[in-house]
C-alpha positions as a Python dict, from the first residue, in 0.01 Angstrom:
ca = {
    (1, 'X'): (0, 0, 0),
    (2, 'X'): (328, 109, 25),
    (3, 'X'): (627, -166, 22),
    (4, 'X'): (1025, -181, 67),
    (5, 'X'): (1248, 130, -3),
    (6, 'X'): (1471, 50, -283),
    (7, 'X'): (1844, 150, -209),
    (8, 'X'): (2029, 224, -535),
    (9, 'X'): (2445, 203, -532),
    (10, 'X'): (2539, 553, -667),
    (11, 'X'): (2174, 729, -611),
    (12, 'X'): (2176, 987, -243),
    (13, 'X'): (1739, 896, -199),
    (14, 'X'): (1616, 561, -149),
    (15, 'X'): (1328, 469, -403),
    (16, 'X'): (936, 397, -367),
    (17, 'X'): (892, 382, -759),
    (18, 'X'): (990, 350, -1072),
    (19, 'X'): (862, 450, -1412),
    (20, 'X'): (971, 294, -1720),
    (21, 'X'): (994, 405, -2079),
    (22, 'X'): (882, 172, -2307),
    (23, 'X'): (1020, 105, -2692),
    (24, 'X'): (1340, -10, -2679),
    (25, 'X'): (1391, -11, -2298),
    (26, 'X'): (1124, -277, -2223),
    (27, 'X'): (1103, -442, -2559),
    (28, 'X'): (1265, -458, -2849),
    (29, 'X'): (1006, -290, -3102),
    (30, 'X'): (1284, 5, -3196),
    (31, 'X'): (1457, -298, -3407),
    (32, 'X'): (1139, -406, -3530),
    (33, 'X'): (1028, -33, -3615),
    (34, 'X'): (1337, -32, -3795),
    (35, 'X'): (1299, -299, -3970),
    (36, 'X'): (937, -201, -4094),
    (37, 'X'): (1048, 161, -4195),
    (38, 'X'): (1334, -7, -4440),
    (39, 'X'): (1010, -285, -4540),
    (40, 'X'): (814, 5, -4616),
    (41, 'X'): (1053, 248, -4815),
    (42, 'X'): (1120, -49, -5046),
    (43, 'X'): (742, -110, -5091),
    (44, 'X'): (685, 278, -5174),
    (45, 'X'): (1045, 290, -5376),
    (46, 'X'): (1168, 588, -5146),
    (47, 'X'): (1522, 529, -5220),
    (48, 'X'): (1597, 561, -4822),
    (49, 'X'): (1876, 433, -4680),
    (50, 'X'): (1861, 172, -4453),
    (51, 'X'): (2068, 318, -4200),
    (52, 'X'): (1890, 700, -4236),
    (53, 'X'): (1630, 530, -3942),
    (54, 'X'): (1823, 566, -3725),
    (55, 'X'): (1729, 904, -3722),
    (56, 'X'): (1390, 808, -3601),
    (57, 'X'): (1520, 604, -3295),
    (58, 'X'): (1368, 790, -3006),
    (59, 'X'): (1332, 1113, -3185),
    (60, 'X'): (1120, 1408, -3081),
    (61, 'X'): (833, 1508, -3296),
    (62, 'X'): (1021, 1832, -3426),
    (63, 'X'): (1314, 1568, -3561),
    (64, 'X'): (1051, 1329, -3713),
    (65, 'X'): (936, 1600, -3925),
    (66, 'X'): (1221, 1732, -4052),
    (67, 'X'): (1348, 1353, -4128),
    (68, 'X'): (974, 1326, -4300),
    (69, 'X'): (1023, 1670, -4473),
    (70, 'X'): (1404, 1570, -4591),
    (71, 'X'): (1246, 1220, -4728),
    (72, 'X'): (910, 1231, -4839),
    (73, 'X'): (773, 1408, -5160),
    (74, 'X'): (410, 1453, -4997),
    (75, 'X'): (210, 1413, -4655),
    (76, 'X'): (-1, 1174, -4834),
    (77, 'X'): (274, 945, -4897),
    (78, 'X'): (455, 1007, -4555),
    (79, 'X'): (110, 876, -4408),
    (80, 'X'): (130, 570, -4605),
    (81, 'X'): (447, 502, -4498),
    (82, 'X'): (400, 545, -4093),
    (83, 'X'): (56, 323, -4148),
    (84, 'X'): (240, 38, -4297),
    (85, 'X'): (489, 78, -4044),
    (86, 'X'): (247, 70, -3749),
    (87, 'X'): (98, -224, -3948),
    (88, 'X'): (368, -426, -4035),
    (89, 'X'): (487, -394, -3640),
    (90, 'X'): (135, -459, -3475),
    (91, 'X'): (165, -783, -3724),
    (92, 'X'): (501, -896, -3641),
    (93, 'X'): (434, -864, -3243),
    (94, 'X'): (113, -1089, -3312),
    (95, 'X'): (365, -1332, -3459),
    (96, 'X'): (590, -1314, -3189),
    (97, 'X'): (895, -1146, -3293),
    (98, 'X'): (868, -916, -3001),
    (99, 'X'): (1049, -1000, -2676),
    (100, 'X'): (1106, -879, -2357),
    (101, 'X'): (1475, -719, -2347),
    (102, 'X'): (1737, -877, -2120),
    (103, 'X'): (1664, -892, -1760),
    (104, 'X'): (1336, -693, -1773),
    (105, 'X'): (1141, -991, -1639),
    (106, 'X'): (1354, -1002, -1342),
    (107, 'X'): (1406, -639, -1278),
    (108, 'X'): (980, -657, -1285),
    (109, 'X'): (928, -947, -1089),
    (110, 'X'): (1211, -794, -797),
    (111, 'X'): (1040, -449, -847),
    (112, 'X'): (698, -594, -769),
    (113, 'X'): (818, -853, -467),
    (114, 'X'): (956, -496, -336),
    (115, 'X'): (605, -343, -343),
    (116, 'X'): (697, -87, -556),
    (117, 'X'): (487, 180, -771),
    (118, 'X'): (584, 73, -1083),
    (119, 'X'): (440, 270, -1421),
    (120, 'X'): (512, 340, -1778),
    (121, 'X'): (578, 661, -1946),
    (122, 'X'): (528, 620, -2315),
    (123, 'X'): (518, 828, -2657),
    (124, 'X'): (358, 587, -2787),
    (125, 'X'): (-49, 528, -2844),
    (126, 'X'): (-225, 347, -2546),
    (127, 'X'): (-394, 90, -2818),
    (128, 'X'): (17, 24, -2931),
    (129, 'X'): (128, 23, -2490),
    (130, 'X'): (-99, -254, -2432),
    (131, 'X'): (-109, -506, -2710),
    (132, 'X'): (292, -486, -2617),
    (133, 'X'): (224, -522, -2268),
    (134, 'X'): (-23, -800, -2324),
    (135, 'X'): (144, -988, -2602),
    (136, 'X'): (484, -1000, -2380),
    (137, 'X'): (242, -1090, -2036),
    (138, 'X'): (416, -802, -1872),
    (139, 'X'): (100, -589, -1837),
    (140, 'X'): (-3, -702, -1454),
    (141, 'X'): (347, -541, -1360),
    (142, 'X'): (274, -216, -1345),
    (143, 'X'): (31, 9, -1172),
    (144, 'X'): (-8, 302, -1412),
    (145, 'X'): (26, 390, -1770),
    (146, 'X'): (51, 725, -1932),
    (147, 'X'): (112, 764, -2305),
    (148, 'X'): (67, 975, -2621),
    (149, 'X'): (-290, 983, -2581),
    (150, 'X'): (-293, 1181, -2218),
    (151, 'X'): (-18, 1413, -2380),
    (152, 'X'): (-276, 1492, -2691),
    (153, 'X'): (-528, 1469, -2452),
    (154, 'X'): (-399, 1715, -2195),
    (155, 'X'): (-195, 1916, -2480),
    (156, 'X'): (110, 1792, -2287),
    (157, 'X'): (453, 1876, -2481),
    (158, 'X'): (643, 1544, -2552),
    (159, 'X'): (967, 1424, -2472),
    (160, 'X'): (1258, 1607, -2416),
    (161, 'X'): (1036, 1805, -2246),
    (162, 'X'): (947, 1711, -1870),
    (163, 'X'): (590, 1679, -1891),
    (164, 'X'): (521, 1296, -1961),
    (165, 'X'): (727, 1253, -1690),
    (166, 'X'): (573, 1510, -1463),
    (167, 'X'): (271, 1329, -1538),
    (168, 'X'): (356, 986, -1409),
    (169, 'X'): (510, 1136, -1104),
    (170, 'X'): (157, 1296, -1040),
    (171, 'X'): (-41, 940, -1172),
    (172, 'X'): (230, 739, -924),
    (173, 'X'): (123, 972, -555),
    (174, 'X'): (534, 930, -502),
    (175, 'X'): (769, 1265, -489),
    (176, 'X'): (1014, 1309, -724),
    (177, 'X'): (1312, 1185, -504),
    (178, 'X'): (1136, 907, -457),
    (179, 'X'): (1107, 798, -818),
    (180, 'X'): (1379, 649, -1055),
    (181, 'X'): (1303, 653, -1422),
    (182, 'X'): (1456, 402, -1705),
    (183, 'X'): (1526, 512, -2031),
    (184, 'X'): (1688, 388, -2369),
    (185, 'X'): (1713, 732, -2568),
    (186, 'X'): (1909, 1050, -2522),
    (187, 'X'): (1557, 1182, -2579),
    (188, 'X'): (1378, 1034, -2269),
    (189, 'X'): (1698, 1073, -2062),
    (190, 'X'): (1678, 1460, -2181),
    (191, 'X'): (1310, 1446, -2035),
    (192, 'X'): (1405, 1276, -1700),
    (193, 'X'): (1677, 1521, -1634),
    (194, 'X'): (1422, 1793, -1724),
    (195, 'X'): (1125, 1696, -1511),
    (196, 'X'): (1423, 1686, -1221),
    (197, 'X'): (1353, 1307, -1170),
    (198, 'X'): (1690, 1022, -1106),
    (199, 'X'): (1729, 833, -1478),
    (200, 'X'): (1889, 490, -1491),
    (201, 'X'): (2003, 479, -1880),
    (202, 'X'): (2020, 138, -2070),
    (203, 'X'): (2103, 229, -2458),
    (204, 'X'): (1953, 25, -2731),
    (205, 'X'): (2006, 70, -3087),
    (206, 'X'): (2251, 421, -3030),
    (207, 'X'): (2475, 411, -2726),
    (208, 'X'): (2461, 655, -2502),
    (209, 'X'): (2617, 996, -2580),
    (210, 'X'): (2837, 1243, -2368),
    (211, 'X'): (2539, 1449, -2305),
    (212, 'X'): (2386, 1145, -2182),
    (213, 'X'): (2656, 1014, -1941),
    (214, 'X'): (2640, 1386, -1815),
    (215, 'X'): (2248, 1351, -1796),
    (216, 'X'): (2177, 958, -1633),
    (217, 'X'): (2245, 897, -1308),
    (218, 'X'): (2401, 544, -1411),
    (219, 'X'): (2424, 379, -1703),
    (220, 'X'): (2413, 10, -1780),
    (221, 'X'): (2418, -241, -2080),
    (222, 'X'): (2068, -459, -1935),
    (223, 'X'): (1851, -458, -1647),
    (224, 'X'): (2061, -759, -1534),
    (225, 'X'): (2372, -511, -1502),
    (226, 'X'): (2110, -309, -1308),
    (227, 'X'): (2028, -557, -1078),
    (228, 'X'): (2327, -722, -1018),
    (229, 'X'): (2555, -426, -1003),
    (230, 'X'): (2331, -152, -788),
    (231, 'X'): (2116, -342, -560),
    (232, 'X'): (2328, -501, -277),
    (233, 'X'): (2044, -706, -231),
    (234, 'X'): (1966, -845, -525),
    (235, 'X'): (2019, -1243, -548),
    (236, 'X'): (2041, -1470, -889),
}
């Protein structure tokens, strides 16, 4: 059932959905990824830099492997390494060291009073989407999911390219002017801008780039900047 238009300061269409990204834009597992990848170099004496991760943040398959390629003396070990990872991070959520980022509570719960089509566009695994979604009770917020597994699945390309993002548009029944996308990474902003769709940026671990201020449509520090600074009607 359709809802409220949502009039965006700075955007020419009113909105009927949005479609968020997840790491790093809704919580904060690009820290705690971080934090497991310097963890698990240590464990496997890698002699990484801790600061060479940053590499990884919101990276596109072709840059993960040439970071995995530059670093690791075998695909055996490399393995290791991203299943401790993916361990040590499924473990820390269940302890609760993953949080919502600032303001994404309220940005949901005014998206939702709106009646908008609200969905998530994720590289990541559906298993990894919901046990985030779950852990941080977010998960009844949204409408649709699509993640790595459809883009395997479907033999979608991933992020920059546009079709994730071409694929929630389809999942969501909304046109493309219709739809604003949030994204933390130059990659996912890339992919918005590619699949022709308005991109809200809020920057997590890198700020945003030139390319990037060329690329979003706006760009804020947290969804309460968002909220506070875009929609007229938005009330604390």
């Amino acid at each position: 059932m359709k809802g409220e238009n949502m009039r965006v300061a700075g955007l020419k269409t009113d909105k009927q959905g949005v479609i968020f990204d997840m790491d790093g834009l809704l919580v904060n597992s690009e820290e705690l990824y971080w934090q497991a990848n310097i963890q698990a170099a240590r464990e496997y004496k890698l002699g990484i830099s801790d600061d060479a991760y940053l590499d990884l943040v919101g990276a596109s398959v072709k840059a993960m492997d040439a970071f995995y390629e530059k670093y690791f003396p075998s695909d055996e070990v490399r393995q290791a390494f991203v299943k401790r990872t993916d361990d040590l991070v499924w473990e820390w959520t269940d302890q609760g060291k993953l949080k919502l980022k600032a303001g994404v509570k309220e940005a949901l719960e005014h998206f939702n009073d709106l009646g908008l089509t609200v969905g998530i566009a994720s590289n990541n695994y559906k298993s990894v989407v919901d046990h985030n979604l779950w852990v941080t009770g977010c998960r009844n917020s949204f409408d649709f999911i699509v993640t790595h597994d459809e883009v395997a699945e479907k033999k979608l390309r991933s992020k920059p390219f546009p079709d994730l993002y071409l694929a929630a548009q389809e999942r969501s029944g909304l046109g493309k002017d219709q739809l604003l996308i949030f994204e933390d990474s130059s990659m996912g902003v890339e992919a918005a801008e590619n699949a022709g769709i308005d991109c809200v940026m809020i920057p997590d671990i890198k700020p945003a780039s030139a390319e990037d201020r060329a690329r979003a449509q706006l760009i804020c520090p947290d969804f309460f900047d968002f909220l506070k600074k875009f929609l007229s009607f938005w009330r604390n």
